[in-house]
C-alpha cells in the first residue's frame, strides 16, 4: 500500500526523513482491526517525529499520522481514536504507557491502518471524511478540557490563553458553539482578530487586565501566562492545562490557590467515548474545523513543507 | 400602578377572578429592591392560581405573574429570578418553604415588582426584554435539568418525553443548541412535527421502541411514560424528572434501577446563578424562546383567554 | 482437585444437587490465571443456584462459590474479585452481560479457581484469609453504596432499611466504622438488637416516624419500605438501592422526588479497585465481618444445610 | 465580662499586647446571637494577631480566639463556626471578604461571644466542651481537605506532608479514623514518631522516595515539598493544599500536571455544615483531638507563653 513514512530523523532538517512510497499492508494483532483510510490530517506532532522528538530510533521506519477517518471492515464510516492504552480507572488516557498512533504502532498516513477494535467511533453522516479527520487530536483535547475537566455549566466565562494553536482554536470554536462566553488572549494582533472570527466574544493582549474574573482558564502556554491565568480566576475557579509551549516550569503563587480555593487540573487527549460525543456535537451544532487545504496523500510532502514554512491557518488534510 | 391581579379563585371559571386596574406600589422590605417591569410572560401557573391551586385564600388579592425583565433602580437591564427562598446547602431551590413570585409575594404583572436584591440577573444586550421575560420558569427549569442534573456531556443522546409542554419545548431547543442528540416523544403528530422544527433529531410516538438506548431521559409526564423512560436508558443512565402531568404515582421496576445501575433525579426550577448562565447561553448560541404573541399588559385579559382556550404555540408576552 | 459442585437444580430440594468430590483442574483461558484457594464463603446466591435461579441448565455441572481468598501463582496473598465483565465507561459492573463466578465460569468452592488476571486484589496481612473471603459480594456491595453512590460526607446520617440481610449488616458495620450516623429499621426485635450491636446508633420498627429526615437511605427491601424511604429523605437526599427482597415493583410518589429534588440511585456489586480499597478500609479501621462458623471445604454440605435451615448470624466460611 | 484581648501588636514581643480583664458584653447585630462560652482553644493565629499579622490597627482592642464551644441562648450545647462570610455558590468559605472570629469581630476568649445565628452547630453529647473547642479551625480544615476536596474513597492512600502542624496532625488522625492508608513525612524524627502514634501507617523523611505513588497528597508546607508532592502522585492523583509554611511560591513542573492528568486543589477552612459533620464523625469513630493542657481562661497568659516558647504537643484549651 501507499504510505508516508518517517525513515530517519533530523532535528535541523525534518523533511529529509519524509518518505512517500509503498509499504507492506499492516499486520493485525489479536483484537485489532483494519481501517481503510479516506482522510487524514497533519499535526505538528508529525513534524516533531521527523525531528526525532517523542520517537525511539528503533521504531523507524514508521508510518506517520495520528488522525484518520475511513471505513471499517464492514464498510461503516468511522473515525479512528488515536490513543493506544490500557484503561486506568476506566480511562485509557490515564495509562502512563499509552501512545498515539505513529509513536509505537504505524500511523494513519497510509491506505490502511491497524487499530484496536475498540478505537473506532461512528462518523455522523453530516460530517465529511475531511472534517472528521481533523478531530482525534487537537479537537478531542479541547472537547475534554471544556466539557469534562472544566466542570462548569454553559453560559460560564472561559478564558483561552494563547489564541493561535490547534487546541486553542478548537477551544474557541467549541466553547462558543457550546454556549460559553469565550475570551481569548494573544500577543499577536492577527491571531486576536482570528479568535474573534472563530467566535470569541472579546480578545485581549497577553497579560491584560480583564473586565472581570473568569470561571475557568484554558492553558496551553505555560510559564509565560501562568500567573495571569491564576489571578484571573474567580474564587473557586479552575485552570485546565494541556501543555506549556512557553516553558514547562511555572512558579505558582500558592496563596492564590488555597486562599481563594482555586484548582489546577491537567488534561491530555480524551477517551474513545469523548471522541464519539465530539463528532455528534459537531453534527448537532454545525460547528466545523477550519481546513487550510486538502491534498491527496500522494502529495503529502507539499503539506509537510507548508506546515514547516508556517503561516497556515487551519488543518492540512490528506485524502486517500 | 397598573397591575393584573387575582381577586378571587374559581376552579371552573378561572377568568372570573382576573382583575386589571390600579394597585398600590409595592412595599419594599429590608434587603429587597424594586424592578420597573418592561416585559413579563404568562404561564399556566397563573391560570392555576386563578383556579385556586397553589394559593392560599388569605393571600388574595395578589398580583399575578412569575416572569419579568426590566430595569433595576440604577437603570440596568435585568431579569428577575422568581424563586424566593433561603439557600439550603447553597441552593435556594432546596428550601422546602420556597415560593415563586405571585404565590406569597406580589408577582410581575405590574409596572413595578419588589424582589430580594439577590434575585436580579444581568440581561445580555443581545436578548430583548420580551425574550428575557420568557426565561425564569420553564426555560430555567430546562436549563438545570439538562446542564446540571443530567450529568452528561454534549453529544450524548437525550430523550424528551411529551414534546408539548413549556419545559419540554425548552428542553428540545436548549438540548439541540447545546450539542446534544435530542429525541422526543408525543402522542400528537402535530407536536412531534413541532419538536422536529424546534431541533429534535428524531421523534417517536409515546412508548415506541427506540433505535437504541439513551444516556438520559427528561421526564415531565410521569405515570404514563415512566416505564418507557426507565427501560429506554443505557446501563448507568439517568431519568431527570421535574413533573408528572399524567399522574403522580409511578410504579417503578426496581430491578431496572439497581441491576443496570440507573438513577432517577428530581429537579425543580433553578438557582439565580443558573438563570444568569441561561441568559448568556442564549446570547452565545442564538437560540431564542418561541413567542406566540406580544400584548400590552393592559390587554392581559386577551392573553389569559387565549391560554384558557388552548391552541397557542409558544409564550404569550406582555409589555409594560 | 476437590470441589463443591451443582450437578442438578431443584427449586424444592436444592441440596439434592449439591455434590462434593473430585473435579478436573480449571482450564485457564488467555489473560486468566489460577488462584490457590485458602478460604471461601457461602452466600444465598449458592443456594439459589441449586434451586435453578440465575443459572442455565447447560452450564451444569458448575463449581459453586462467588467469594475467595488465596494465593496467586507467585504466592502472593490475594482476594478474588468475582465480577467477570468488560468495563463500560471504565466500570465492569455496568456491563449488562457481566456474570459472577459460579454463574458462567466455575466458582470458588474448589482447591483452585481460574479468574481474569485483573480480578486479583492484594490481601492486607492484617486481614485473615477467612475474613477476606467474606468481602467480595455483600461487603463490596455495601462499600460501593456507602462510599461511592451515596455521595455524602462522613458524619452524615444514613438510614439502613431491613437490618437483617448480608448487605444491610455490612452497611451498618461499614457505616459506623466510616463515621456516619447510622439508623436501621427492621420488623424483627432480634434484628434490631443485632443492628445496635453492629454499631447502629438508633433502630426503629419498619415504617416508624424518624426523629428527623436523613441524608441518604440504603434500600434492599423494595416495595414494602419504598414509600418510607422516600419520605424519610431531607430535601436533596438520596436513596441508594441494590435489591428488593419484598417486591420488585414500587409505586413511587413522583412529587416526593421532584419537588424536594431527591434522587434514587441503583447500585450493584463494585469494581475491582473498590474491593482493594474495602480491604484496606478494614485493615485501617479494625472493622471485620462477623463469621458464624468456619468449616473445612470437605464439610461444605454442613454449611449449606445450616444456611438452608436458617438462623445463622454472620458468614459461613470454608477453608481449603 | 472577663475577656482576653489584643490591645496592641508587636512583631518582636507579641505577648506585650496581651491583656486579660473586664470588657463590655458583646453587642449583638440583627441576625446574630450570643453564646455563653464553656471552652475555647488557642491557635497560632492568636499569636500572629498579637504580632500584627492579619489584623488592622483600627480593629484594636479586639477579643482574641477563633474557637469555642458553649451554650446558646436556649441552653443547647453548641460549637461555634468561626467563618463570618456571605455564601458564594452556597459556600461561605468562597467569600473573598470572609473573616474569622477575632479578625473583624470580637473573638471567643471571653465569657460571651456574638456570632451569626447560622454559625451554631449542635455539639454531640459524647464530645466534651474541651474537645469540641478544638474543632473549628485546624480540624475543620483537615475534614474538608480529606472528605470533600480530596475526592477519593476510603481505603485510598493519602500522603500528609510535614507531620508537625495542627492541620497535619488532624489529617493523620482523621485519615486513619476514616479508613485511609496514611503516610506522613517530616524532617524531624520526633514528629515522625508522633505521626505513627497518631495513626500513620508509614512515615518518611521529607523528600524520600515512597514505596508507591499515592492517590492524594495533603500539602501545607509549600515550596519545600511541592516537587515531591507532585511527583508522588499516581496518574490522575491530586494535591490538596491549604497553606505554605516553607514558602509561598512553588515552581510547578507543568508536564507533571498535564501529561499524567494530575490536579491541584486549594482548600481553606470549611462550611458550617462540615463542622457539624466533623463533630458527628468524632462521636461515631471515637477519634479525639489531642489536648496538651487545659487552663482556666483567667490563666490564658500561661497558655500563650507556652505556645510562644514552643514544644507543646496538642491543643491548649481554656475553660470559662
Ligand atoms: Zn507523541
Ligand atoms: Zn406555584
Ligand atoms: Zn447470580
Ligand atoms: Zn486570620
JSON list of N, CA, C and O in Angstrom, two decimals, chain A residues 143-159:
[
{"chain": "A", "resi": 143, "resn": "UNK", "atom": "N", "xyz": [-12.24, 19.28, 23.52]},
{"chain": "A", "resi": 143, "resn": "UNK", "atom": "CA", "xyz": [-13.54, 18.80, 24.00]},
{"chain": "A", "resi": 143, "resn": "UNK", "atom": "C", "xyz": [-13.44, 18.36, 25.46]},
{"chain": "A", "resi": 143, "resn": "UNK", "atom": "O", "xyz": [-14.28, 18.72, 26.30]},
{"chain": "A", "resi": 144, "resn": "UNK", "atom": "N", "xyz": [-12.43, 17.56, 25.76]},
{"chain": "A", "resi": 144, "resn": "UNK", "atom": "CA", "xyz": [-12.27, 17.06, 27.13]},
{"chain": "A", "resi": 144, "resn": "UNK", "atom": "C", "xyz": [-12.00, 18.19, 28.12]},
{"chain": "A", "resi": 144, "resn": "UNK", "atom": "O", "xyz": [-12.53, 18.20, 29.24]},
{"chain": "A", "resi": 145, "resn": "UNK", "atom": "N", "xyz": [-11.16, 19.13, 27.72]},
{"chain": "A", "resi": 145, "resn": "UNK", "atom": "CA", "xyz": [-10.86, 20.25, 28.62]},
{"chain": "A", "resi": 145, "resn": "UNK", "atom": "C", "xyz": [-12.12, 21.03, 28.96]},
{"chain": "A", "resi": 145, "resn": "UNK", "atom": "O", "xyz": [-12.36, 21.40, 30.11]},
{"chain": "A", "resi": 146, "resn": "UNK", "atom": "N", "xyz": [-12.93, 21.26, 27.95]},
{"chain": "A", "resi": 146, "resn": "UNK", "atom": "CA", "xyz": [-14.08, 22.16, 28.09]},
{"chain": "A", "resi": 146, "resn": "UNK", "atom": "C", "xyz": [-15.29, 21.48, 28.71]},
{"chain": "A", "resi": 146, "resn": "UNK", "atom": "O", "xyz": [-15.96, 22.03, 29.58]},
{"chain": "A", "resi": 147, "resn": "UNK", "atom": "N", "xyz": [-15.59, 20.28, 28.26]},
{"chain": "A", "resi": 147, "resn": "UNK", "atom": "CA", "xyz": [-16.86, 19.64, 28.63]},
{"chain": "A", "resi": 147, "resn": "UNK", "atom": "C", "xyz": [-16.70, 18.59, 29.72]},
{"chain": "A", "resi": 147, "resn": "UNK", "atom": "O", "xyz": [-17.68, 18.04, 30.20]},
{"chain": "A", "resi": 148, "resn": "UNK", "atom": "N", "xyz": [-15.48, 18.28, 30.11]},
{"chain": "A", "resi": 148, "resn": "UNK", "atom": "CA", "xyz": [-15.26, 17.29, 31.15]},
{"chain": "A", "resi": 148, "resn": "UNK", "atom": "C", "xyz": [-14.48, 17.93, 32.31]},
{"chain": "A", "resi": 148, "resn": "UNK", "atom": "O", "xyz": [-15.00, 18.10, 33.41]},
{"chain": "A", "resi": 149, "resn": "UNK", "atom": "N", "xyz": [-13.25, 18.36, 32.03]},
{"chain": "A", "resi": 149, "resn": "UNK", "atom": "CA", "xyz": [-12.37, 18.80, 33.10]},
{"chain": "A", "resi": 149, "resn": "UNK", "atom": "C", "xyz": [-12.74, 20.17, 33.68]},
{"chain": "A", "resi": 149, "resn": "UNK", "atom": "O", "xyz": [-12.45, 20.44, 34.85]},
{"chain": "A", "resi": 150, "resn": "UNK", "atom": "N", "xyz": [-13.31, 21.06, 32.87]},
{"chain": "A", "resi": 150, "resn": "UNK", "atom": "CA", "xyz": [-13.58, 22.42, 33.36]},
{"chain": "A", "resi": 150, "resn": "UNK", "atom": "C", "xyz": [-14.61, 22.42, 34.48]},
{"chain": "A", "resi": 150, "resn": "UNK", "atom": "O", "xyz": [-14.54, 23.23, 35.39]},
{"chain": "A", "resi": 151, "resn": "UNK", "atom": "N", "xyz": [-15.57, 21.51, 34.41]},
{"chain": "A", "resi": 151, "resn": "UNK", "atom": "CA", "xyz": [-16.55, 21.40, 35.49]},
{"chain": "A", "resi": 151, "resn": "UNK", "atom": "C", "xyz": [-17.45, 22.61, 35.62]},
{"chain": "A", "resi": 151, "resn": "UNK", "atom": "O", "xyz": [-17.91, 22.93, 36.71]},
{"chain": "A", "resi": 152, "resn": "UNK", "atom": "N", "xyz": [-17.72, 23.30, 34.53]},
{"chain": "A", "resi": 152, "resn": "UNK", "atom": "CA", "xyz": [-18.61, 24.46, 34.57]},
{"chain": "A", "resi": 152, "resn": "UNK", "atom": "C", "xyz": [-19.77, 24.27, 33.61]},
{"chain": "A", "resi": 152, "resn": "UNK", "atom": "O", "xyz": [-19.68, 23.51, 32.66]},
{"chain": "A", "resi": 153, "resn": "UNK", "atom": "N", "xyz": [-20.84, 24.98, 33.87]},
{"chain": "A", "resi": 153, "resn": "UNK", "atom": "CA", "xyz": [-22.04, 24.88, 33.05]},
{"chain": "A", "resi": 153, "resn": "UNK", "atom": "C", "xyz": [-22.00, 25.90, 31.92]},
{"chain": "A", "resi": 153, "resn": "UNK", "atom": "O", "xyz": [-21.38, 26.96, 32.05]},
{"chain": "A", "resi": 154, "resn": "UNK", "atom": "N", "xyz": [-22.67, 25.60, 30.79]},
{"chain": "A", "resi": 154, "resn": "UNK", "atom": "CA", "xyz": [-22.74, 26.55, 29.68]},
{"chain": "A", "resi": 154, "resn": "UNK", "atom": "C", "xyz": [-23.24, 27.91, 30.15]},
{"chain": "A", "resi": 154, "resn": "UNK", "atom": "O", "xyz": [-24.07, 28.00, 31.05]},
{"chain": "A", "resi": 155, "resn": "UNK", "atom": "N", "xyz": [-22.73, 28.96, 29.53]},
{"chain": "A", "resi": 155, "resn": "UNK", "atom": "CA", "xyz": [-23.03, 30.31, 29.96]},
{"chain": "A", "resi": 155, "resn": "UNK", "atom": "C", "xyz": [-21.95, 30.86, 30.88]},
{"chain": "A", "resi": 155, "resn": "UNK", "atom": "O", "xyz": [-21.93, 32.05, 31.16]},
{"chain": "A", "resi": 156, "resn": "UNK", "atom": "N", "xyz": [-21.07, 29.99, 31.37]},
{"chain": "A", "resi": 156, "resn": "UNK", "atom": "CA", "xyz": [-19.92, 30.44, 32.16]},
{"chain": "A", "resi": 156, "resn": "UNK", "atom": "C", "xyz": [-18.92, 31.13, 31.24]},
{"chain": "A", "resi": 156, "resn": "UNK", "atom": "O", "xyz": [-18.97, 31.00, 30.02]},
{"chain": "A", "resi": 157, "resn": "UNK", "atom": "N", "xyz": [-17.97, 31.85, 31.86]},
{"chain": "A", "resi": 157, "resn": "UNK", "atom": "CA", "xyz": [-16.96, 32.57, 31.09]},
{"chain": "A", "resi": 157, "resn": "UNK", "atom": "C", "xyz": [-15.64, 31.79, 31.10]},
{"chain": "A", "resi": 157, "resn": "UNK", "atom": "O", "xyz": [-15.15, 31.42, 32.16]},
{"chain": "A", "resi": 158, "resn": "UNK", "atom": "N", "xyz": [-15.12, 31.56, 29.90]},
{"chain": "A", "resi": 158, "resn": "UNK", "atom": "CA", "xyz": [-13.90, 30.78, 29.70]},
{"chain": "A", "resi": 158, "resn": "UNK", "atom": "C", "xyz": [-12.84, 31.67, 29.07]},
{"chain": "A", "resi": 158, "resn": "UNK", "atom": "O", "xyz": [-13.11, 32.32, 28.05]},
{"chain": "A", "resi": 159, "resn": "UNK", "atom": "N", "xyz": [-11.67, 31.70, 29.66]},
{"chain": "A", "resi": 159, "resn": "UNK", "atom": "CA", "xyz": [-10.54, 32.43, 29.07]},
{"chain": "A", "resi": 159, "resn": "UNK", "atom": "C", "xyz": [-9.61, 31.43, 28.40]},
{"chain": "A", "resi": 159, "resn": "UNK", "atom": "O", "xyz": [-9.16, 30.48, 29.04]}
]
